[in-house]
Short mmCIF file of C-alpha atoms in Angstrom, two decimals:
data_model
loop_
_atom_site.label_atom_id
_atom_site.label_comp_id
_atom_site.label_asym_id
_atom_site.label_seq_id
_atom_site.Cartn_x
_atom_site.Cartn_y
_atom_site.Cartn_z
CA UNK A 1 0.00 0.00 0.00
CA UNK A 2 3.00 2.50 0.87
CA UNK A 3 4.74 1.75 -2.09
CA UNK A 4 1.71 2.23 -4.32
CA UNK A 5 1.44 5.85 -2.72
CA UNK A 6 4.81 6.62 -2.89
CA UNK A 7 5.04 5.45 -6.88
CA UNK A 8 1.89 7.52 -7.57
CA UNK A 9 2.85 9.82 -5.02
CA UNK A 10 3.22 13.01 -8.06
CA UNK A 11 -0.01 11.71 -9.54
CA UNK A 12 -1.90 11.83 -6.19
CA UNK A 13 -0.95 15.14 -5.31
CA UNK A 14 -1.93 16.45 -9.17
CA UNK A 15 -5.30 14.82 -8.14
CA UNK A 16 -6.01 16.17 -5.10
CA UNK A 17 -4.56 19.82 -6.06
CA UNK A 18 -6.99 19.87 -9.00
CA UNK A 19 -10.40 18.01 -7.22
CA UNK A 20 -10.21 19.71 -4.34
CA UNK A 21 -10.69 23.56 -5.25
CA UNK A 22 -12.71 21.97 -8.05
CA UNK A 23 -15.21 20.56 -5.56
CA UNK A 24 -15.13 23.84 -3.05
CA UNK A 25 -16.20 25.79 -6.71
CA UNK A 26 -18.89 23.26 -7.23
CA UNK A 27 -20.04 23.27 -3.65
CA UNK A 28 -19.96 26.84 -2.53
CA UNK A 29 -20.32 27.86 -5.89
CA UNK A 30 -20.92 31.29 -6.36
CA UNK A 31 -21.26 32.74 -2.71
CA UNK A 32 -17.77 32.95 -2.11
CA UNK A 33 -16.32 32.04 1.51
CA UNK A 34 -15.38 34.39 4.47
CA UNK A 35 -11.74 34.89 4.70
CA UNK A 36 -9.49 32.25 6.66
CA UNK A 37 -5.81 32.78 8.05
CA UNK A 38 -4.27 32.14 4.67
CA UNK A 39 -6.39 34.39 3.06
CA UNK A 40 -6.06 37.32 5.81
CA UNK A 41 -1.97 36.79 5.21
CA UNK A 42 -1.90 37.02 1.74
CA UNK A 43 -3.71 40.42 2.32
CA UNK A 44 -2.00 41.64 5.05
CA UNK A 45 1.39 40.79 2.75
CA UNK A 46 -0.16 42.52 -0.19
CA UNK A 47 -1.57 45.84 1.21
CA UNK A 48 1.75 47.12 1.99
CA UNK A 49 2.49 46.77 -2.01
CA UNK A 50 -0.71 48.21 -2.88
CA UNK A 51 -1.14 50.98 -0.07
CA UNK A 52 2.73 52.61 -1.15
CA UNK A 53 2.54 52.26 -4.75
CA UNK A 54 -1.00 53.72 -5.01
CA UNK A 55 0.45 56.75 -3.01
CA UNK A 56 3.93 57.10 -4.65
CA UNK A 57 1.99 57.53 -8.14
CA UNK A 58 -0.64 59.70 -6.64
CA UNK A 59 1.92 61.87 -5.27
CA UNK A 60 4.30 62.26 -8.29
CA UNK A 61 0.51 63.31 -10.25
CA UNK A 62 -0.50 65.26 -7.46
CA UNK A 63 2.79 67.55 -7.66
CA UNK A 64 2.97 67.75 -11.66
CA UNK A 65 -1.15 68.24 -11.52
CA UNK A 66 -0.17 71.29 -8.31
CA UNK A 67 2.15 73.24 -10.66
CA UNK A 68 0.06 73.12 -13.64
CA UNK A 69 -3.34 74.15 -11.24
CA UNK A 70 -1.23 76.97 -9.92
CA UNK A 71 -2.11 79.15 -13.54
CA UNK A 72 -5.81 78.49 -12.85
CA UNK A 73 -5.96 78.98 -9.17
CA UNK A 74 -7.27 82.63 -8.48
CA UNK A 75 -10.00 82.40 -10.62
CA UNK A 76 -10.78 78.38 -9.49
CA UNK A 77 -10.71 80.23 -5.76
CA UNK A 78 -13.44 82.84 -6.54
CA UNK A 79 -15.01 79.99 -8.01
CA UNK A 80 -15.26 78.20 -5.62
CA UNK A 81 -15.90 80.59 -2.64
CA UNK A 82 -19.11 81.86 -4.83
CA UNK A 83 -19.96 77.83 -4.79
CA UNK A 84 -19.49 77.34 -1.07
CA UNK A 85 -21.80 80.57 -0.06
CA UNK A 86 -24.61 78.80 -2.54
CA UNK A 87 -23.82 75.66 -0.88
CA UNK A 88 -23.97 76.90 2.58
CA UNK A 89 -27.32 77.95 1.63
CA UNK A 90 -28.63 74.34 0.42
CA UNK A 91 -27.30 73.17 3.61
CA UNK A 92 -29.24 75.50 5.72
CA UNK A 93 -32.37 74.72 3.64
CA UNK A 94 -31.75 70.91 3.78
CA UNK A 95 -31.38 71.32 7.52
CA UNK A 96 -34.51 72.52 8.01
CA UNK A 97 -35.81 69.99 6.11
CA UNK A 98 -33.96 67.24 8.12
CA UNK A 99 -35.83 68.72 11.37
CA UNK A 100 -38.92 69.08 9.74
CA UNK A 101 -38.34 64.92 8.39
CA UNK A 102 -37.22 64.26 12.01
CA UNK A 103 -40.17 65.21 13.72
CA UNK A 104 -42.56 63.71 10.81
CA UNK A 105 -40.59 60.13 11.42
CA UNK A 106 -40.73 60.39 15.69
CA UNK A 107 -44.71 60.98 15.22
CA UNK A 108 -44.75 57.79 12.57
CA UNK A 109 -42.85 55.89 16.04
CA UNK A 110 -40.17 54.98 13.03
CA UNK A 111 -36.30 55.43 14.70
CA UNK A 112 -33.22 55.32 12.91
CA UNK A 113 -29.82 55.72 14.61
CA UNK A 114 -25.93 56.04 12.83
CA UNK A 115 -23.60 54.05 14.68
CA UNK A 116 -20.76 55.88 13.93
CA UNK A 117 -19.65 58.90 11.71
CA UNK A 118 -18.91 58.11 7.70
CA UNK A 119 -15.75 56.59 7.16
CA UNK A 120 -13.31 58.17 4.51
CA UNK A 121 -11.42 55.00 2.67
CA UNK A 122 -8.76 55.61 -0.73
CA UNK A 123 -8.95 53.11 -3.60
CA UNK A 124 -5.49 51.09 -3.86
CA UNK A 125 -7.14 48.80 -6.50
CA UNK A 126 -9.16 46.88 -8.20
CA UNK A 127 -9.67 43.07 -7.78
CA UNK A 128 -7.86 40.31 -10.34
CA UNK A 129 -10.49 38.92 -12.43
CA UNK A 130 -13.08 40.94 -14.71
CA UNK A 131 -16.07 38.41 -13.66
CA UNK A 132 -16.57 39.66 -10.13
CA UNK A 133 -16.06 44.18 -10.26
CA UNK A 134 -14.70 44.92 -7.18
CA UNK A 135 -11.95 47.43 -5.90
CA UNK A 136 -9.74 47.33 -2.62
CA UNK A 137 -9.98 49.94 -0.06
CA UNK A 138 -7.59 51.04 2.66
CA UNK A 139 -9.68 50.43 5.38
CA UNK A 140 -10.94 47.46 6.72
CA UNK A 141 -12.26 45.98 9.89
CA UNK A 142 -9.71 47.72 12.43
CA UNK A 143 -11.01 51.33 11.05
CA UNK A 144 -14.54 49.56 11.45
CA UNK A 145 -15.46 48.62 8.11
CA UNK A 146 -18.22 45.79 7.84
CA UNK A 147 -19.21 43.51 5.55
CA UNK A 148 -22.56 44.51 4.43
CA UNK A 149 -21.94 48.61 4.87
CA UNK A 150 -22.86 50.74 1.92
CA UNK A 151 -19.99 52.82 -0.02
CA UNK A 152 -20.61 56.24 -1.77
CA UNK A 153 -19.25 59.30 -2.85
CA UNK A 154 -20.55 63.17 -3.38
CA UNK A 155 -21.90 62.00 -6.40
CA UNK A 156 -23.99 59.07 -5.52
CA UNK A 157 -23.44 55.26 -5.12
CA UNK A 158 -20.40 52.82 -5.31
CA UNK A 159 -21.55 50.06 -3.86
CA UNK A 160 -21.74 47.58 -0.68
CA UNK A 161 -19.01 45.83 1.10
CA UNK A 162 -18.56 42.47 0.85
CA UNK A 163 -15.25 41.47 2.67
CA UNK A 164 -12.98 43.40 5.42
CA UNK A 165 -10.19 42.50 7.38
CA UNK A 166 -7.14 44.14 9.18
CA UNK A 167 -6.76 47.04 7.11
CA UNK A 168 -8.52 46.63 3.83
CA UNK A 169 -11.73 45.79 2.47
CA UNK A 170 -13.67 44.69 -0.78
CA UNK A 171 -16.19 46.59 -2.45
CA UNK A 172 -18.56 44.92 -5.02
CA UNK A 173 -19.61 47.70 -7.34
CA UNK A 174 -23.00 48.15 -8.38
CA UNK A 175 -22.01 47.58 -11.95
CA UNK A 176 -21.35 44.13 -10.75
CA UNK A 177 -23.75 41.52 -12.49
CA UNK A 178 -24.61 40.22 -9.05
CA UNK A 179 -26.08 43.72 -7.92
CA UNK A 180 -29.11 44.82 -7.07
CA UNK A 181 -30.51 48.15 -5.30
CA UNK A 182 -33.98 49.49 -4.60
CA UNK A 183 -34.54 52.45 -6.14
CA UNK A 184 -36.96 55.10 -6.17
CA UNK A 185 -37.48 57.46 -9.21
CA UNK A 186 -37.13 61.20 -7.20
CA UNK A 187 -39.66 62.85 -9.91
CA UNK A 188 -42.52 60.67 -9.46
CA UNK A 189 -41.61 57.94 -6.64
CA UNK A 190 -42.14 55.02 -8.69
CA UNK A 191 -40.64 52.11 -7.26
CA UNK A 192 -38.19 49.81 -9.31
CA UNK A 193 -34.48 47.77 -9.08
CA UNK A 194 -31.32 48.87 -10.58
CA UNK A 195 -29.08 45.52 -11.52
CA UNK A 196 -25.28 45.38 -12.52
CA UNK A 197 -24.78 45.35 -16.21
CA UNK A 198 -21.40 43.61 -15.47
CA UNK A 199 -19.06 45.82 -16.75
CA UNK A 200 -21.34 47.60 -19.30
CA UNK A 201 -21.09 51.32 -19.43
CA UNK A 202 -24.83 51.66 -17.60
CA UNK A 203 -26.89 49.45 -15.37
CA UNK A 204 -30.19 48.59 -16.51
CA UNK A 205 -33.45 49.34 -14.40
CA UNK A 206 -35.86 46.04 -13.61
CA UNK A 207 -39.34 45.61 -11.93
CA UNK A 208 -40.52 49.26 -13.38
CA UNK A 209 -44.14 48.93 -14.37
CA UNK A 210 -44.61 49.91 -18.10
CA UNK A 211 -47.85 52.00 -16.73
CA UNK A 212 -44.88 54.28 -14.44
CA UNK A 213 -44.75 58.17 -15.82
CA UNK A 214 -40.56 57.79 -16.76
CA UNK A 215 -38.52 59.64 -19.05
CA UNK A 216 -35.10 59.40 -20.39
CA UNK A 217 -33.23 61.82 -17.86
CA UNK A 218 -34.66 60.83 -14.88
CA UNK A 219 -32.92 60.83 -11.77
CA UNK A 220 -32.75 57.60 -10.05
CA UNK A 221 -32.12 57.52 -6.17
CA UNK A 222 -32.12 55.11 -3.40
CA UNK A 223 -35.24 53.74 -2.31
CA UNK A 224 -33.43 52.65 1.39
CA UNK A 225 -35.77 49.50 1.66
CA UNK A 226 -33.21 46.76 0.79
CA UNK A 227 -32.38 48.20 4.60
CA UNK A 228 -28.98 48.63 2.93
CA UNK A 229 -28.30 52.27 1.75
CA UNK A 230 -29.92 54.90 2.97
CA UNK A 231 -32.79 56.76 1.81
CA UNK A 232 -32.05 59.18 -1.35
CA UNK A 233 -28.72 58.94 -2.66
CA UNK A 234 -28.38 59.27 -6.38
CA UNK A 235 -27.55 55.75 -7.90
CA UNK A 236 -27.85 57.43 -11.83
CA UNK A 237 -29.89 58.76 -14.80
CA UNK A 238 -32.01 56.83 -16.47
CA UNK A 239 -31.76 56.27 -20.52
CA UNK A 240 -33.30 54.59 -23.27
CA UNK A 241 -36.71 53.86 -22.30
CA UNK A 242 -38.53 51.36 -24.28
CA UNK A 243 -42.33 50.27 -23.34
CA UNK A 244 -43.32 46.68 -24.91
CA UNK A 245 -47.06 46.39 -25.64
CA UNK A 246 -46.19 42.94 -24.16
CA UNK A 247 -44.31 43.22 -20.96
CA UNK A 248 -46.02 43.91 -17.84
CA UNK A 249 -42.61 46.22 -16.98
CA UNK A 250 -40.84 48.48 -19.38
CA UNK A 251 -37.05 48.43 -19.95
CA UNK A 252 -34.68 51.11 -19.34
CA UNK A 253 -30.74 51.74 -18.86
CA UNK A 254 -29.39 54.00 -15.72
CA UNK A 255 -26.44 55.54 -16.66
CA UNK A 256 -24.52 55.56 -13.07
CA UNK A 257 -23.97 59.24 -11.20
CA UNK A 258 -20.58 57.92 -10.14
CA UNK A 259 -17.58 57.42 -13.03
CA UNK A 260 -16.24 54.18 -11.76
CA UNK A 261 -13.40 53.99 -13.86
CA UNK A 262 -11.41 57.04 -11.78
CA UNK A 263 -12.52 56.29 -7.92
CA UNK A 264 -10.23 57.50 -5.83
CA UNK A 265 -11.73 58.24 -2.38
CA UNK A 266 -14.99 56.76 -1.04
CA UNK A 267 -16.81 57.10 1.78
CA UNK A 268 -17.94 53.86 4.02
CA UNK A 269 -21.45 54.69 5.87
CA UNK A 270 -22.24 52.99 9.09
CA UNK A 271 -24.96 50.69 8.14
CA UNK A 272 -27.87 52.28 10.31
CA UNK A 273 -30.08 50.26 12.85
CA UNK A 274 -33.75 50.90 11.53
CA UNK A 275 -36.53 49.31 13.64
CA UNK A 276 -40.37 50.48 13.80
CA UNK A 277 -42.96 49.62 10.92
CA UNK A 278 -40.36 49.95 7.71
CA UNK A 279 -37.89 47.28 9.04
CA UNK A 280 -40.72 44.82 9.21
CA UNK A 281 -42.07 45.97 5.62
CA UNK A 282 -38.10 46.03 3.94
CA UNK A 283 -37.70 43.15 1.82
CA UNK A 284 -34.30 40.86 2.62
CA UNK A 285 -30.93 41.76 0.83
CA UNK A 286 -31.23 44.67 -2.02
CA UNK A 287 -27.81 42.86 -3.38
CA UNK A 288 -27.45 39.87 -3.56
CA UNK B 1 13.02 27.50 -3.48
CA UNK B 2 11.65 28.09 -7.06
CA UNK B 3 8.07 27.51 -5.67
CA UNK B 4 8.76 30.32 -3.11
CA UNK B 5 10.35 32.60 -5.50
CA UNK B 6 7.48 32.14 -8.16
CA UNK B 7 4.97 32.73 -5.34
CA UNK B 8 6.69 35.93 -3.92
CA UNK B 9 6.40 37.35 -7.20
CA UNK B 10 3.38 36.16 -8.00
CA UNK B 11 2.21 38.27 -4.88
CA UNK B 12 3.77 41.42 -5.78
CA UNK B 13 2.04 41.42 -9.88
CA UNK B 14 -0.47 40.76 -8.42
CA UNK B 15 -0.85 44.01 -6.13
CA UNK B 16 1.26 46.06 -9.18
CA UNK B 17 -1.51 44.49 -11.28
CA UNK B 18 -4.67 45.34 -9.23
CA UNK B 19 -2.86 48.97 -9.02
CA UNK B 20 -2.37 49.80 -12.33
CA UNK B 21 -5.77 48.37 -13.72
CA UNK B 22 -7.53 50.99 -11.47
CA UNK B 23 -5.23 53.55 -12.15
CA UNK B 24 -5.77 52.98 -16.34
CA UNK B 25 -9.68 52.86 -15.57
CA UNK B 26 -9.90 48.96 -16.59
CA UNK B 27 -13.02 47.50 -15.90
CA UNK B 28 -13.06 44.21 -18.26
CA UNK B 29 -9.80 43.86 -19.01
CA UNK B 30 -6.86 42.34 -16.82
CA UNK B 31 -3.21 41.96 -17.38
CA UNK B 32 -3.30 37.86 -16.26
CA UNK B 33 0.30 37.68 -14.56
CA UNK B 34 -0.76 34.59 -12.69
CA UNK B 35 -1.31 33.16 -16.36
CA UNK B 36 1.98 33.91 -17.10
CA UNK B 37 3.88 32.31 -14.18
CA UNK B 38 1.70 29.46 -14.44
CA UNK B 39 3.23 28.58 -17.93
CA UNK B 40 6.78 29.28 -16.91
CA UNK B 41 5.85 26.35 -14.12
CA UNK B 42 4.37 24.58 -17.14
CA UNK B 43 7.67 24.98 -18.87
CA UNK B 44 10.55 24.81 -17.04
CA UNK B 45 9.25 23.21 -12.97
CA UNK B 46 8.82 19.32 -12.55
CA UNK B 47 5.36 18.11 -11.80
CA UNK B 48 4.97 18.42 -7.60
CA UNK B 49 6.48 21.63 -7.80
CA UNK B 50 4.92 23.36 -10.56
CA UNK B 51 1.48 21.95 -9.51
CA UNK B 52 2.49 23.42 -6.09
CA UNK B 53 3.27 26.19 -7.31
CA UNK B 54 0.04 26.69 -10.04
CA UNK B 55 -2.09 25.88 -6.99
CA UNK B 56 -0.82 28.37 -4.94
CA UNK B 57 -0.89 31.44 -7.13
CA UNK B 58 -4.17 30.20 -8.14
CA UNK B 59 -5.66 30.67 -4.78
CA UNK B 60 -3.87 34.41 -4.10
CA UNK B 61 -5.79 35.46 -7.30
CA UNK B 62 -8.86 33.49 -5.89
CA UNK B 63 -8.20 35.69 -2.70
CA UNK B 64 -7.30 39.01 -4.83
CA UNK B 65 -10.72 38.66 -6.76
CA UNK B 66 -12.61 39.94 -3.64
CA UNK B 67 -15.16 36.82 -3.75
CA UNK B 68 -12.86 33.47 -3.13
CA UNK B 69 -14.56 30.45 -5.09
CA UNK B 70 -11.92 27.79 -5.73
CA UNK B 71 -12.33 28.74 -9.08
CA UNK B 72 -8.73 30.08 -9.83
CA UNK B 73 -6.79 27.65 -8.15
CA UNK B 74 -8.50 24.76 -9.96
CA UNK B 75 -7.80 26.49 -13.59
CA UNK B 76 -3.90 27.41 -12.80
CA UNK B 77 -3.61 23.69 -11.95
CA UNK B 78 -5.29 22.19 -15.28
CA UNK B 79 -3.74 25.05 -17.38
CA UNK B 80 -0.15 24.32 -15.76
CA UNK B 81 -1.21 20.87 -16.95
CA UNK B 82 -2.20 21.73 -20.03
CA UNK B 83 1.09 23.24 -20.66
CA UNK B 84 2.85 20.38 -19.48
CA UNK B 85 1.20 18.27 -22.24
CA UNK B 86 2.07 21.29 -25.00
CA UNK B 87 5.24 21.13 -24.18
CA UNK B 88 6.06 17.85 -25.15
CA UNK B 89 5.26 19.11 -28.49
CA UNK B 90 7.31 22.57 -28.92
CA UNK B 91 10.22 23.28 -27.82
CA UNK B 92 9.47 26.48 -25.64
CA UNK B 93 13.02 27.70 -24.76
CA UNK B 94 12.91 31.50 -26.56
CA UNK B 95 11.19 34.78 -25.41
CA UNK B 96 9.26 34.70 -28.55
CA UNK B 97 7.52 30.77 -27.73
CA UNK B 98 7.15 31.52 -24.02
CA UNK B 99 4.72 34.67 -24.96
CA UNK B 100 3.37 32.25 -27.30
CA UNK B 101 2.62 30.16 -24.72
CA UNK B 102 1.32 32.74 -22.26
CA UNK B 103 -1.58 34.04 -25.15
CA UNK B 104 -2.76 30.37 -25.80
CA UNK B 105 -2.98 29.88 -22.00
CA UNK B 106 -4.88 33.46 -21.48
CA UNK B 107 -7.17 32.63 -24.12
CA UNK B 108 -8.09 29.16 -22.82
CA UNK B 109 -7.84 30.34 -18.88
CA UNK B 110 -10.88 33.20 -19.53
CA UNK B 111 -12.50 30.85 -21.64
CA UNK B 112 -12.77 28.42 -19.26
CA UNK B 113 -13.24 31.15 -16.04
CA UNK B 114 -16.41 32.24 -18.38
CA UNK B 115 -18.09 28.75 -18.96
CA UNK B 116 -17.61 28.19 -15.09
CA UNK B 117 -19.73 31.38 -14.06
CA UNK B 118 -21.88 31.10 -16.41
CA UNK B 119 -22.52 27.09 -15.73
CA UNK B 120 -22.71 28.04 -11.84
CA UNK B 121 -24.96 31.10 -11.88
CA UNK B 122 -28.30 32.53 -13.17
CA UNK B 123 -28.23 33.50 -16.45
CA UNK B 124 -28.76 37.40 -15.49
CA UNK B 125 -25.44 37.15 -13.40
CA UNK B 126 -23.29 36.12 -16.35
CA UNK B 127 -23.55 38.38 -19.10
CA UNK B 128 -21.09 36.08 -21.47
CA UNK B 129 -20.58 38.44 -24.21
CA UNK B 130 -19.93 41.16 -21.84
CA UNK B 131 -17.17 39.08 -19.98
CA UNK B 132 -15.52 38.38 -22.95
CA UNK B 133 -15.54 41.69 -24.48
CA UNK B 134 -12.33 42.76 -22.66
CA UNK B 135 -10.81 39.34 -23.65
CA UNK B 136 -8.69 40.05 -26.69
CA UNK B 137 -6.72 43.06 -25.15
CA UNK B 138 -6.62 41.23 -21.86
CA UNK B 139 -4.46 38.24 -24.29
CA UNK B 140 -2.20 41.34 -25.78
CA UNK B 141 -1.95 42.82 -22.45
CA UNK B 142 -0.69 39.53 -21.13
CA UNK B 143 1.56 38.36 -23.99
CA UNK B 144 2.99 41.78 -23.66
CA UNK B 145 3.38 41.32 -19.52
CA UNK B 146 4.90 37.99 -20.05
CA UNK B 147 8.02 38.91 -22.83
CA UNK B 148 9.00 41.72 -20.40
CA UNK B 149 9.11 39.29 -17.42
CA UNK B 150 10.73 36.46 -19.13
CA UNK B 151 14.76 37.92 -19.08
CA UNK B 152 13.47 37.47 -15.23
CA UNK B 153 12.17 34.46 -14.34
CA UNK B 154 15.25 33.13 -16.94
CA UNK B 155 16.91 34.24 -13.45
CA UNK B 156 15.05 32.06 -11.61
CA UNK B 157 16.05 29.61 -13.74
CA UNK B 158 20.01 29.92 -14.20
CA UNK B 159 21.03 26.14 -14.85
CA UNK B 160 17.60 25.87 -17.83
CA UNK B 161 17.22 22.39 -16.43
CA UNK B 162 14.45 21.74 -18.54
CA UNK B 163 12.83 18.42 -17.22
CA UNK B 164 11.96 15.62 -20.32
CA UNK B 165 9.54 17.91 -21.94
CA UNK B 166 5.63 16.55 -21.51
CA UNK B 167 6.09 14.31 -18.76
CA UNK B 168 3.94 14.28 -16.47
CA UNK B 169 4.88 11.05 -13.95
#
């Protein structure tokens, strides 16, 4: 018996180094698995590489990007003081309208409480394979990062955490063919879901009845019952709108608020703790 | 030592790799460096060591993908194979035959990562034609990768002890 495993001994090990990742694919499939020691090692060996090289390139840019800004600069700063004095403005309006939305919600008995204060993460990559979109962040689950939390930026949404550890995380973007948000349409409320085109240039819109009043230009903002991403942050526009006498739902593209392709700095929200009537009503998992 | 050397530097392409994709905007397209180690194993490792080897920088770009399957370390093993069985038939000793190499082996490797998906999800989740879209630059970007690593892993290398080409036992 010991000779027959040491003469096949090469063969074996061929065997078992091809059937066994071959039978973790088939069994966990496409779920994925949380990350083990191995796995935290290789990224704890990696995000060293990642972390200095993404800011050694961003720094030579940033100083050859500085001295060409510098011709610009006192009429980008007049700019941009005239910007923040209309800006302050929307924020006093929207702060009213946050008390006025606070005091509506405490009289529905609905609560909803932030853990913890946005968390600013930079973008030192994106993952190795084109079949799952996802980019590396550089912070993970010491800075507080959980699987699960949303990620945005000024200009709407990036997508949803799906793996952190020491000091980097995973997001899956919502281009991702795997992803799915609730949506709202701001003009007219209609309800519908936004899906990953999978590396498409837009995402297309689902579960929109063909009856809805929508039009190409549309903005297209969180609905915040997937109990994911909050209520109201822009996820895109919506384009080419085509109604089938024949479909029960019409079909339309959403061209994402949020160029993918240059990320550099996210923000990580906190997912909130919502309890009262809508956490009962929200449907399970708005990606899945 | 050549397992631990190939691994090493499989870890660092793989982080300059996932850099410089993000920094050039890619979205569908991936310089494969795994792909190309993989068929230097093919090509110039014996059997335990360059399935060792295959396996192992299979699963660090299972792990670099974000969502580990077992998918990638399964494929680097059948295409260091794969190569193993090519071999026997050209003699893959130049630069130009290696890159050769490296292309077929892209090609085949995203073919293959494609059916998979798409055989193990709904058919919504695996937009085929989209996944291969990025596929023929991703097999220039590769080939390209691979002839400008080659005058290193020749270091790696130093003695060319070429095992009996296409053996596999």
């Amino acid at each position: 018996m010991f000779s027959l495993l040491t003469r096949f001994r090469e063969l074996l090990l061929v065997a078992a180094l091809l059937a066994y990742p071959f039978f973790t694919y088939l069994s966990f499939g496409h779920k994925g698995r949380a990350p083990n020691a191995v796995d935290r090692l290789i990224l704890a060996l990696a995000w060293p590489i990642q972390k200095s090289l993404t800011w050694a390139v961003e720094s030579t840019s940033g100083t050859f990007n500085g001295y060409v800004a510098l011709r610009g600069s006192h009429q980008e700063a007049a700019e941009c003081r005239a910007e923040l004095s209309r800006s302050k403005a929307e924020i006093n309006a929207l702060e009213q309208a946050r008390l006025e939305n606070e005091r509506l919600r405490n009289l529905l008995a609905y609560t909803e409480t932030t853990v913890e204060h946005d968390i600013m993460a930079r973008v030192v990559g994106v993952n190795a394979s084109s079949n799952f979109l996802s980019m590396r962040l550089d912070r993970g689950e010491d800075d507080g990062v959980k699987v699960g939390m949303p990620v945005v930026t000024a200009d709407g949404v990036v997508g949803q955490i799906v793996r952190s550890v020491g000091s980097s995380s995973d997001v899956m973007l919502l281009s991702d063919a795997s992803s799915r948000i609730g949506v709202v349409v701001q003009r007219t409320g209609s309800r519908a879901t936004v899906a990953g085109g999978g590396g498409r240039g837009t995402l297309s819109l689902d579960n929109a009845l063909r009856g809805d009043e929508l039009t190409d230009g549309d903005v297209i903002v969180t609905s915040g019952v997937d109990g994911i991403f909050p209520r109201g942050i822009v996820v895109g526009k919506v384009e080419q709108v085509q109604r089938q006498p024949s479909s029960l739902f019409l079909q339309a593209a959403v061209r994402p608020a949020v160029n993918l392709r240059s990320l550099q700095e996210v923000l990580v929200i906190p997912v909130p703790v919502v309890t009262g009537p809508q956490a009962l009503a929200a449907p399970p998992g708005g990606l899945r | 030592m050549r397992f631990l050397l190939v691994t090493a530097l499989g870890l660092v392409l793989l982080s300059l790799a996932s850099v410089f994709s993000q920094m050039f905007g890619m979205m569908l397209t991936r310089v494969d460096v795994v792909v190309a180690l993989v068929v230097f194993l093919g090509l110039r490792a014996n059997t335990s060591e360059g399935a060792l080897g295959a396996f192992a920088l299979g699963y660090m770009l299972d792990v670099f993908t974000g969502r580990p399957t077992g998918l990638f370390p399964f494929l680097a093993v059948l295409t260091f194979l794969l190569v193993r069985l090519a071999a026997g038939l050209v003699d893959a000793r130049s630069r130009a035959t290696y890159a050769l190499f490296v292309s077929g082996a892209t090609l085949a490797n995203a073919l293959l990562a494609t059916f998979f998906n798409w055989l193990t999800s709904s058919k919504e989740d695996s937009p085929v034609a989209i996944s291969l879209a990025g596929l023929p630059m991703q097999v220039v970007l590769t080939t390209a990768a691979a002839a400008l690593l080659w005058p290193l892993l020749r270091r790696f290398d130093p003695a060319n002890d070429r095992p009996e080409a296409g053996v596999l036992l």
